[in-house]
mmCIF file of C-alpha atoms in Angstrom:
data_model
loop_
_atom_site.group_PDB
_atom_site.id
_atom_site.type_symbol
_atom_site.label_atom_id
_atom_site.label_comp_id
_atom_site.label_asym_id
_atom_site.label_seq_id
_atom_site.Cartn_x
_atom_site.Cartn_y
_atom_site.Cartn_z
ATOM 1 C CA MET A 1 12.647 -24.379 69.176
ATOM 2 C CA PHE A 2 16.423 -24.150 69.145
ATOM 3 C CA THR A 3 19.110 -25.832 67.078
ATOM 4 C CA PHE A 4 21.661 -28.180 68.601
ATOM 5 C CA ALA A 5 24.279 -25.480 68.224
ATOM 6 C CA GLN A 6 22.160 -22.896 70.017
ATOM 7 C CA ILE A 7 21.583 -25.181 73.015
ATOM 8 C CA TYR A 8 25.071 -26.625 73.451
ATOM 9 C CA ASN A 9 27.118 -23.721 72.077
ATOM 10 C CA PRO A 10 25.154 -20.628 73.078
ATOM 11 C CA SER A 11 26.472 -17.399 71.605
ATOM 12 C CA PHE A 12 27.339 -14.398 73.744
ATOM 13 C CA LYS A 13 26.654 -11.136 71.940
ATOM 14 C CA LEU A 14 28.282 -8.033 73.335
ATOM 15 C CA LEU A 15 25.846 -5.087 73.180
ATOM 16 C CA GLY A 16 23.506 -7.491 71.401
ATOM 17 C CA PHE A 17 25.394 -7.688 68.122
ATOM 18 C CA LEU A 18 29.012 -8.803 68.455
ATOM 19 C CA ASP A 19 29.247 -12.567 68.925
ATOM 20 C CA VAL A 20 32.541 -12.813 70.827
ATOM 21 C CA LYS A 21 32.494 -16.606 70.791
ATOM 22 C CA SER A 22 32.371 -17.187 67.058
ATOM 23 C CA VAL A 23 34.254 -14.150 65.704
ATOM 24 C CA PRO A 24 38.022 -14.843 65.675
ATOM 25 C CA CYS A 25 40.040 -12.372 67.785
ATOM 26 C CA ALA A 26 36.895 -10.691 69.211
ATOM 27 C CA ARG A 27 37.088 -12.242 72.683
ATOM 28 C CA GLU A 28 40.773 -11.450 73.104
ATOM 29 C CA SER A 29 40.293 -7.900 71.820
ATOM 30 C CA VAL A 30 37.524 -7.174 74.321
ATOM 31 C CA LEU A 31 39.457 -8.750 77.203
ATOM 32 C CA TYR A 32 42.685 -6.942 76.401
ATOM 33 C CA GLY A 33 40.674 -3.757 75.901
ATOM 34 C CA SER A 34 39.174 -4.149 79.359
ATOM 35 C CA LEU A 35 42.611 -4.744 80.839
ATOM 36 C CA GLY A 36 44.023 -1.726 79.029
ATOM 37 C CA SER A 37 41.107 0.381 80.211
ATOM 38 C CA LEU A 38 41.712 -0.672 83.823
ATOM 39 C CA VAL A 39 45.428 -0.009 83.650
ATOM 40 C CA VAL A 40 45.147 3.395 81.989
ATOM 41 C CA GLY A 41 42.206 4.567 84.079
ATOM 42 C CA LEU A 42 43.589 3.374 87.368
ATOM 43 C CA GLY A 43 47.070 4.641 86.531
ATOM 44 C CA HIS A 44 45.755 8.089 85.671
ATOM 45 C CA PHE A 45 43.691 8.205 88.850
ATOM 46 C CA LEU A 46 46.619 7.176 91.003
ATOM 47 C CA ALA A 47 48.749 9.853 89.371
ATOM 48 C CA THR A 48 46.245 12.704 89.366
ATOM 49 C CA SER A 49 43.363 11.750 91.715
ATOM 50 C CA ARG A 50 40.932 13.175 89.155
ATOM 51 C CA VAL A 51 37.979 10.810 88.838
ATOM 52 C CA ARG A 52 36.185 12.315 85.843
ATOM 53 C CA ARG A 53 39.317 12.635 83.713
ATOM 54 C CA SER A 54 40.452 9.129 84.731
ATOM 55 C CA CYS A 55 37.143 7.721 83.473
ATOM 56 C CA ASP A 56 37.690 9.526 80.173
ATOM 57 C CA PHE A 57 41.136 7.983 79.912
ATOM 58 C CA ALA A 58 39.760 4.576 80.837
ATOM 59 C CA VAL A 59 37.227 4.662 78.002
ATOM 60 C CA GLY A 60 39.836 5.952 75.579
ATOM 61 C CA GLY A 61 42.211 3.226 76.727
ATOM 62 C CA PHE A 62 39.537 0.595 76.219
ATOM 63 C CA ILE A 63 38.833 1.701 72.652
ATOM 64 C CA CYS A 64 42.477 2.121 71.668
ATOM 65 C CA THR A 65 43.641 -1.173 73.216
ATOM 66 C CA MET A 66 40.710 -3.108 71.818
ATOM 67 C CA LEU A 67 41.125 -1.789 68.286
ATOM 68 C CA GLY A 68 44.905 -2.017 68.466
ATOM 69 C CA TYR A 69 44.860 -5.697 69.438
ATOM 70 C CA TRP A 70 42.087 -6.333 66.905
ATOM 71 C CA PHE A 71 44.188 -5.063 63.986
ATOM 72 C CA TYR A 72 47.248 -6.985 65.213
ATOM 73 C CA CYS A 73 45.311 -10.235 65.680
ATOM 74 C CA ARG A 74 43.464 -9.993 62.359
ATOM 75 C CA TYR A 75 46.710 -9.288 60.511
ATOM 76 C CA ASN A 76 48.289 -12.417 62.034
ATOM 77 C CA LEU A 77 45.155 -14.411 61.256
ATOM 78 C CA ALA A 78 45.242 -13.292 57.612
ATOM 79 C CA GLN A 79 48.913 -14.327 57.336
ATOM 80 C CA HIS A 80 48.085 -17.686 58.951
ATOM 81 C CA ARG A 81 45.269 -18.265 56.460
ATOM 82 C CA ILE A 82 47.521 -17.440 53.515
ATOM 83 C CA ARG A 83 50.142 -19.912 54.790
ATOM 84 C CA GLN A 84 47.400 -22.517 55.249
ATOM 85 C CA ARG A 85 46.233 -22.062 51.657
ATOM 86 C CA MET A 86 49.802 -22.301 50.331
ATOM 87 C CA LEU A 87 50.363 -25.482 52.334
ATOM 88 C CA LYS A 88 47.110 -27.007 51.103
ATOM 89 C CA GLU A 89 47.979 -26.117 47.505
ATOM 90 C CA GLY A 90 51.503 -27.506 47.899
ATOM 91 C CA MET A 91 50.258 -30.776 49.404
ATOM 92 C CA ARG A 92 47.718 -31.212 46.653
ATOM 93 C CA ASN A 93 50.295 -30.522 43.925
ATOM 94 C CA LYS A 94 52.704 -32.964 45.534
ATOM 95 C CA ILE A 95 50.071 -35.705 45.599
ATOM 96 C CA LEU A 96 49.005 -34.967 42.041
ATOM 97 C CA PHE A 97 52.407 -34.667 40.410
ATOM 98 C CA GLU A 98 54.702 -36.886 42.534
ATOM 99 C CA GLY A 99 56.695 -39.170 40.298
ATOM 100 C CA SER A 100 55.462 -37.558 37.097
ATOM 101 C CA SER A 101 57.395 -35.347 34.703
ATOM 102 C CA LEU A 102 55.785 -32.263 36.302
ATOM 103 C CA ASP A 103 57.122 -33.079 39.786
ATOM 104 C CA PRO A 104 59.109 -29.981 40.837
ATOM 105 C CA GLU A 105 61.330 -32.021 43.210
ATOM 106 C CA ARG A 106 62.282 -34.307 40.366
ATOM 107 C CA LYS A 107 63.251 -31.357 38.166
ATOM 108 C CA GLN A 108 65.544 -29.992 40.890
ATOM 109 C CA THR A 109 67.249 -33.369 41.337
ATOM 110 C CA GLY A 110 67.674 -33.623 37.585
ATOM 111 C CA ASN A 111 69.373 -30.200 37.422
ATOM 112 C CA GLU A 112 71.780 -31.096 40.238
ATOM 113 C CA ARG A 113 72.892 -34.269 38.439
ATOM 114 C CA SER A 114 73.476 -32.451 35.190
ATOM 115 C CA ASP A 115 75.640 -29.835 36.968
ATOM 116 C CA SER A 116 77.931 -32.381 38.706
ATOM 117 C CA MET B 1 20.989 -22.908 53.653
ATOM 118 C CA ALA B 2 19.999 -20.814 56.638
ATOM 119 C CA ASN B 3 18.541 -22.373 59.791
ATOM 120 C CA HIS B 4 15.323 -20.965 61.164
ATOM 121 C CA SER B 5 15.834 -17.800 63.239
ATOM 122 C CA GLN B 6 19.400 -17.494 61.908
ATOM 123 C CA PHE B 7 20.711 -13.923 62.078
ATOM 124 C CA GLY B 8 24.273 -14.364 60.888
ATOM 125 C CA PHE B 9 25.773 -15.294 57.547
ATOM 126 C CA GLN B 10 25.777 -18.844 56.250
ATOM 127 C CA ASP B 11 29.150 -20.600 56.264
ATOM 128 C CA ALA B 12 31.310 -19.151 53.509
ATOM 129 C CA SER B 13 31.857 -21.456 50.554
ATOM 130 C CA SER B 14 33.781 -19.128 48.291
ATOM 131 C CA PRO B 15 36.829 -16.897 48.833
ATOM 132 C CA ILE B 16 34.770 -13.740 48.264
ATOM 133 C CA MET B 17 32.256 -14.748 50.909
ATOM 134 C CA GLU B 18 35.100 -15.448 53.336
ATOM 135 C CA GLU B 19 36.382 -11.911 52.731
ATOM 136 C CA LEU B 20 32.891 -10.492 53.195
ATOM 137 C CA VAL B 21 32.459 -12.298 56.503
ATOM 138 C CA GLU B 22 35.843 -11.014 57.709
ATOM 139 C CA PHE B 23 34.941 -7.461 56.687
ATOM 140 C CA HIS B 24 31.612 -7.792 58.475
ATOM 141 C CA ASP B 25 33.404 -8.867 61.672
ATOM 142 C CA HIS B 26 35.782 -5.899 61.288
ATOM 143 C CA ALA B 27 32.876 -3.484 60.792
ATOM 144 C CA LEU B 28 31.119 -4.853 63.882
ATOM 145 C CA MET B 29 34.242 -4.366 65.972
ATOM 146 C CA VAL B 30 34.456 -0.724 64.827
ATOM 147 C CA ALA B 31 30.728 -0.390 65.603
ATOM 148 C CA LEU B 32 31.358 -1.773 69.106
ATOM 149 C CA ALA B 33 34.059 0.819 69.699
ATOM 150 C CA ILE B 34 31.773 3.640 68.534
ATOM 151 C CA CYS B 35 28.836 2.358 70.598
ATOM 152 C CA SER B 36 31.029 2.151 73.714
ATOM 153 C CA LEU B 37 32.090 5.770 73.222
ATOM 154 C CA VAL B 38 28.534 6.954 72.597
ATOM 155 C CA LEU B 39 27.204 5.087 75.646
ATOM 156 C CA TYR B 40 29.896 6.648 77.808
ATOM 157 C CA LEU B 41 29.151 10.142 76.485
ATOM 158 C CA LEU B 42 25.436 9.622 77.090
ATOM 159 C CA ALA B 43 26.116 8.599 80.671
ATOM 160 C CA LEU B 44 28.358 11.665 81.107
ATOM 161 C CA MET B 45 25.660 13.993 79.738
ATOM 162 C CA LEU B 46 23.134 12.580 82.191
ATOM 163 C CA MET B 47 25.414 13.379 85.123
ATOM 164 C CA GLU B 48 26.577 16.782 83.888
ATOM 165 C CA LYS B 49 24.998 20.043 84.991
ATOM 166 C CA LEU B 50 23.620 22.138 82.162
ATOM 167 C CA SER B 51 25.611 25.315 81.538
ATOM 168 C CA SER B 52 26.120 27.854 78.785
ATOM 169 C CA ASN B 53 29.654 28.812 79.712
ATOM 170 C CA THR B 54 31.305 27.277 76.636
ATOM 171 C CA VAL B 55 32.022 29.829 73.932
ATOM 172 C CA ASP B 56 35.071 28.367 72.229
ATOM 173 C CA ALA B 57 35.534 24.623 71.678
ATOM 174 C CA GLN B 58 38.434 24.215 69.294
ATOM 175 C CA GLU B 59 39.703 20.951 70.806
ATOM 176 C CA ILE B 60 36.410 19.093 70.718
ATOM 177 C CA GLU B 61 35.716 20.374 67.195
ATOM 178 C CA LEU B 62 39.067 18.982 66.099
ATOM 179 C CA ILE B 63 38.374 15.646 67.783
ATOM 180 C CA TRP B 64 34.946 15.157 66.273
ATOM 181 C CA THR B 65 36.273 15.955 62.807
ATOM 182 C CA ILE B 66 39.375 13.792 62.848
ATOM 183 C CA LEU B 67 37.884 10.781 64.671
ATOM 184 C CA PRO B 68 35.044 10.177 62.166
ATOM 185 C CA ALA B 69 37.545 10.577 59.315
ATOM 186 C CA ILE B 70 39.702 7.842 60.874
ATOM 187 C CA VAL B 71 36.654 5.607 61.323
ATOM 188 C CA LEU B 72 35.652 6.107 57.700
ATOM 189 C CA ILE B 73 39.142 5.232 56.503
ATOM 190 C CA MET B 74 39.132 2.071 58.657
ATOM 191 C CA LEU B 75 35.907 0.979 56.999
ATOM 192 C CA ALA B 76 36.392 2.271 53.454
ATOM 193 C CA LEU B 77 39.780 0.717 52.679
ATOM 194 C CA PRO B 78 38.860 -2.962 53.189
ATOM 195 C CA SER B 79 35.438 -2.323 51.691
ATOM 196 C CA LEU B 80 36.867 -0.964 48.438
ATOM 197 C CA GLN B 81 39.422 -3.764 48.329
ATOM 198 C CA ILE B 82 36.657 -6.374 48.434
ATOM 199 C CA LEU B 83 34.519 -4.418 45.980
ATOM 200 C CA TYR B 84 37.244 -4.525 43.341
ATOM 201 C CA MET B 85 38.090 -8.130 44.198
ATOM 202 C CA MET B 86 34.483 -9.104 43.444
ATOM 203 C CA ASP B 87 34.819 -7.761 39.901
ATOM 204 C CA GLU B 88 38.020 -9.607 39.004
ATOM 205 C CA ILE B 89 37.505 -12.074 36.177
ATOM 206 C CA ASN B 90 40.543 -14.366 35.904
ATOM 207 C CA GLU B 91 40.161 -16.746 32.959
ATOM 208 C CA PRO B 92 37.086 -18.684 34.046
ATOM 209 C CA ASP B 93 37.004 -22.410 33.296
ATOM 210 C CA LEU B 94 33.274 -22.332 32.679
ATOM 211 C CA THR B 95 30.773 -19.719 31.572
ATOM 212 C CA LEU B 96 27.211 -20.260 32.620
ATOM 213 C CA LYS B 97 24.149 -18.240 31.734
ATOM 214 C CA ALA B 98 21.181 -17.755 34.056
ATOM 215 C CA ILE B 99 18.011 -16.288 32.597
ATOM 216 C CA GLY B 100 15.211 -15.226 34.901
ATOM 217 C CA HIS B 101 11.604 -15.780 33.923
ATOM 218 C CA GLN B 102 8.328 -15.463 35.756
ATOM 219 C CA TRP B 103 8.760 -17.638 37.771
ATOM 220 C CA TYR B 104 11.663 -19.984 37.085
ATOM 221 C CA TRP B 105 15.284 -19.900 35.988
ATOM 222 C CA THR B 106 16.811 -21.162 32.740
ATOM 223 C CA TYR B 107 20.454 -22.209 32.728
ATOM 224 C CA GLU B 108 22.637 -22.515 29.655
ATOM 225 C CA TYR B 109 25.993 -24.272 29.471
ATOM 226 C CA THR B 110 27.142 -23.403 25.976
ATOM 227 C CA ASP B 111 30.919 -23.625 26.303
ATOM 228 C CA PHE B 112 31.330 -27.188 25.100
ATOM 229 C CA LYS B 113 27.896 -28.628 24.478
ATOM 230 C CA ASP B 114 24.557 -26.975 23.880
ATOM 231 C CA LEU B 115 23.093 -27.747 27.283
ATOM 232 C CA THR B 116 20.013 -25.780 28.363
ATOM 233 C CA PHE B 117 17.450 -26.585 31.023
ATOM 234 C CA ASP B 118 14.799 -24.916 33.139
ATOM 235 C CA SER B 119 14.853 -24.965 36.916
ATOM 236 C CA TYR B 120 11.462 -24.922 38.627
ATOM 237 C CA MET B 121 10.771 -25.058 42.339
ATOM 238 C CA ILE B 122 9.468 -28.419 43.552
ATOM 239 C CA PRO B 123 5.976 -27.783 45.000
ATOM 240 C CA THR B 124 5.526 -28.702 48.646
ATOM 241 C CA MET B 125 3.066 -31.487 47.894
ATOM 242 C CA ASP B 126 5.639 -33.191 45.620
ATOM 243 C CA LEU B 127 8.592 -32.733 47.991
ATOM 244 C CA PRO B 128 10.260 -35.932 49.233
ATOM 245 C CA THR B 129 10.616 -36.338 52.996
ATOM 246 C CA GLY B 130 13.584 -34.490 54.442
ATOM 247 C CA HIS B 131 13.943 -32.007 51.582
ATOM 248 C CA PHE B 132 13.704 -28.266 52.101
ATOM 249 C CA ARG B 133 10.381 -26.581 51.526
ATOM 250 C CA LEU B 134 10.373 -23.717 48.947
ATOM 251 C CA LEU B 135 14.087 -24.253 48.270
ATOM 252 C CA GLU B 136 14.423 -27.443 46.245
ATOM 253 C CA VAL B 137 14.330 -27.408 42.458
ATOM 254 C CA ASP B 138 13.860 -30.049 39.830
ATOM 255 C CA HIS B 139 17.156 -29.320 38.031
ATOM 256 C CA ARG B 140 20.098 -28.009 40.010
ATOM 257 C CA VAL B 141 22.979 -25.943 38.660
ATOM 258 C CA ILE B 142 25.966 -28.284 38.802
ATOM 259 C CA VAL B 143 29.376 -26.642 38.798
ATOM 260 C CA PRO B 144 32.877 -28.087 39.178
ATOM 261 C CA MET B 145 34.384 -27.291 42.561
ATOM 262 C CA GLU B 146 37.512 -25.157 42.991
ATOM 263 C CA SER B 147 37.203 -23.858 39.407
ATOM 264 C CA PRO B 148 36.702 -20.215 38.498
ATOM 265 C CA ILE B 149 33.250 -19.840 37.005
ATOM 266 C CA ARG B 150 31.644 -16.881 35.321
ATOM 267 C CA ILE B 151 27.892 -16.548 35.447
ATOM 268 C CA ILE B 152 26.086 -14.213 33.065
ATOM 269 C CA VAL B 153 22.717 -13.202 34.392
ATOM 270 C CA THR B 154 19.844 -11.712 32.490
ATOM 271 C CA ALA B 155 16.074 -11.817 32.446
ATOM 272 C CA ASN B 156 13.393 -12.489 29.909
ATOM 273 C CA ASP B 157 10.539 -10.416 31.229
ATOM 274 C CA VAL B 158 10.847 -8.405 34.447
ATOM 275 C CA LEU B 159 13.627 -7.715 36.909
ATOM 276 C CA HIS B 160 14.949 -10.692 38.876
ATOM 277 C CA ALA B 161 18.130 -11.271 40.858
ATOM 278 C CA TRP B 162 20.294 -14.385 41.068
ATOM 279 C CA ALA B 163 21.556 -14.765 44.608
ATOM 280 C CA VAL B 164 23.368 -17.501 46.538
ATOM 281 C CA PRO B 165 24.332 -16.234 50.020
ATOM 282 C CA ALA B 166 26.839 -19.006 50.792
ATOM 283 C CA LEU B 167 28.869 -18.032 47.721
ATOM 284 C CA GLY B 168 28.540 -14.288 48.272
ATOM 285 C CA VAL B 169 26.828 -13.810 44.917
ATOM 286 C CA LYS B 170 23.915 -11.527 44.157
ATOM 287 C CA THR B 171 23.482 -10.231 40.612
ATOM 288 C CA ASP B 172 20.564 -8.355 39.112
ATOM 289 C CA ALA B 173 18.827 -9.952 36.169
ATOM 290 C CA ILE B 174 17.729 -7.112 33.915
ATOM 291 C CA PRO B 175 15.906 -7.638 30.611
ATOM 292 C CA GLY B 176 18.090 -6.562 27.709
ATOM 293 C CA ARG B 177 21.278 -6.457 29.806
ATOM 294 C CA LEU B 178 23.949 -9.035 30.604
ATOM 295 C CA ASN B 179 25.552 -8.865 34.042
ATOM 296 C CA GLN B 180 28.513 -11.092 34.766
ATOM 297 C CA THR B 181 29.808 -12.301 38.135
ATOM 298 C CA PRO B 182 32.719 -14.607 38.863
ATOM 299 C CA PHE B 183 32.736 -17.123 41.683
ATOM 300 C CA ILE B 184 34.693 -20.147 42.901
ATOM 301 C CA THR B 185 33.284 -22.812 45.208
ATOM 302 C CA THR B 186 35.942 -23.884 47.695
ATOM 303 C CA ARG B 187 34.276 -27.152 48.665
ATOM 304 C CA PRO B 188 31.701 -29.622 47.376
ATOM 305 C CA GLY B 189 28.155 -29.128 48.555
ATOM 306 C CA VAL B 190 24.692 -27.855 47.808
ATOM 307 C CA PHE B 191 24.084 -24.133 48.140
ATOM 308 C CA TYR B 192 20.643 -22.570 48.174
ATOM 309 C CA GLY B 193 19.489 -19.137 47.174
ATOM 310 C CA GLN B 194 16.327 -17.308 46.238
ATOM 311 C CA CYS B 195 15.296 -14.681 43.729
ATOM 312 C CA SER B 196 16.234 -11.323 45.245
ATOM 313 C CA GLU B 197 14.275 -8.797 43.191
ATOM 314 C CA ILE B 198 10.517 -8.521 43.419
ATOM 315 C CA CYS B 199 9.117 -9.959 40.229
ATOM 316 C CA GLY B 200 5.466 -10.727 40.750
ATOM 317 C CA ALA B 201 3.172 -13.085 42.586
ATOM 318 C CA ASN B 202 5.560 -16.045 42.743
ATOM 319 C CA HIS B 203 8.721 -14.104 43.450
ATOM 320 C CA SER B 204 9.316 -16.197 46.586
ATOM 321 C CA TYR B 205 8.864 -19.443 44.684
ATOM 322 C CA MET B 206 11.734 -19.431 42.213
ATOM 323 C CA PRO B 207 14.738 -20.651 44.210
ATOM 324 C CA ILE B 208 18.284 -21.287 43.039
ATOM 325 C CA VAL B 209 20.256 -24.410 43.919
ATOM 326 C CA VAL B 210 23.945 -24.678 43.068
ATOM 327 C CA GLU B 211 25.590 -28.049 43.512
ATOM 328 C CA SER B 212 29.370 -28.040 43.577
ATOM 329 C CA ALA B 213 30.923 -31.385 42.656
ATOM 330 C CA PRO B 214 34.345 -32.721 41.607
ATOM 331 C CA LEU B 215 35.154 -32.298 37.925
ATOM 332 C CA THR B 216 34.604 -35.968 37.060
ATOM 333 C CA PHE B 217 31.051 -35.825 38.450
ATOM 334 C CA PHE B 218 30.427 -32.585 36.575
ATOM 335 C CA GLU B 219 31.609 -34.123 33.303
ATOM 336 C CA HIS B 220 29.468 -37.209 33.855
ATOM 337 C CA TRP B 221 26.442 -35.062 34.636
ATOM 338 C CA SER B 222 26.893 -32.810 31.608
ATOM 339 C CA SER B 223 27.237 -35.788 29.275
ATOM 340 C CA LEU B 224 24.086 -37.345 30.763
ATOM 341 C CA MET B 225 22.161 -34.084 30.388
ATOM 342 C CA SER B 226 23.331 -33.532 26.835
ATOM 343 C CA SER B 227 22.327 -36.997 25.621
#
C-alpha cells in the first residue's frame, strides 16, 4: 500500500538516504558536484595522463564542489526565508493597522506635515 | 501525524522544527560526502596490491586529522546554535502545565482561569469513523496559533515524556521536577504525539493532541471549558 504522494511523486534517495527531490538545494549540489568532478578529473588527466591521481582529484572535486555549492545555496535560501518572513509580517501589520493610530505610514505622513 | 511507513520528519509546524529539519538535511549532505569518500577508498583498497613499503606517512596522517576536525566543526556549529535556540524563553503569552500519569495526561491552564482537565486516549471501539486509531484523545490541548507558549512538564508517578514531533518538542516528565519548553505554532492545525518514555503497560496508549487555533477560538474554548 502506498500513499498518493509515493505513487505520483516518488522520491529518489541517493545512497539510500538523501532524498534529492524533496531536500532544497540537494539536487543542484549533487549535479554541480558531478560536473565539478568531471571537469577536475578530466582536466588533471589531460594535463598529466595519470589515471589513478586523476580519479583522486575527481573524487576530491566532487566533494568540494558539492559541499561548496550546498553552503552557498543554503545561505541564499536562509536569506530568502528571512525576507519572506519579514514580508509576511509587514503585510499582516499593514492589514491590521492601516488607517488606525498605529499605522506607521500615517505617522510618517504626519511628521512630514508638521515639518513643512 | 505520520503516514504509515513514513521515514522522514512530519511537516514542520514551528520555527524550531523548521531549523531541525534544515540541520538534518545539512547533516545528511555531509554524510553523503563522507560516504562517497569512504566508498571510493574502499574501491581503491580492493584494487591495490598489498605492500609493507610505507614507513612514514606524514601527509596522510595530517589529512585524516584535519579533515575530521573540519567535518565536526561543520556539524557542531549549527547543532549548538539550534540547541541554544531551543532553550530561549521570550515572554510567553501562555503557560501551560502537562502532568503525566499512568496512563493519561492532565493539562492545567492557570494563567487567567483555573482550567484543568484530563486527556485520555479514545479507545478503538469508541472511535468515530475516519479518526486516527491510538492517537485521538477526549480532550485536546488547545493553544493560540503564532503565540509563544511555555509548557511545564512533570509527572505524578513514573517517568513519562511529552512529545509532539511536528512542533519539535520532546520533554521528559520527571516526578518531583518541572521541565519547561517553549514553542510557537506557525499555523493552525492538529498535531499528534505520543508518550516517549516507557512508563508501564499502557505506555503506547497515552497520546498527546495539540490543536492550534486563532486566538478568538482559543478564548471561546477556554471560556466554555471554565464554565
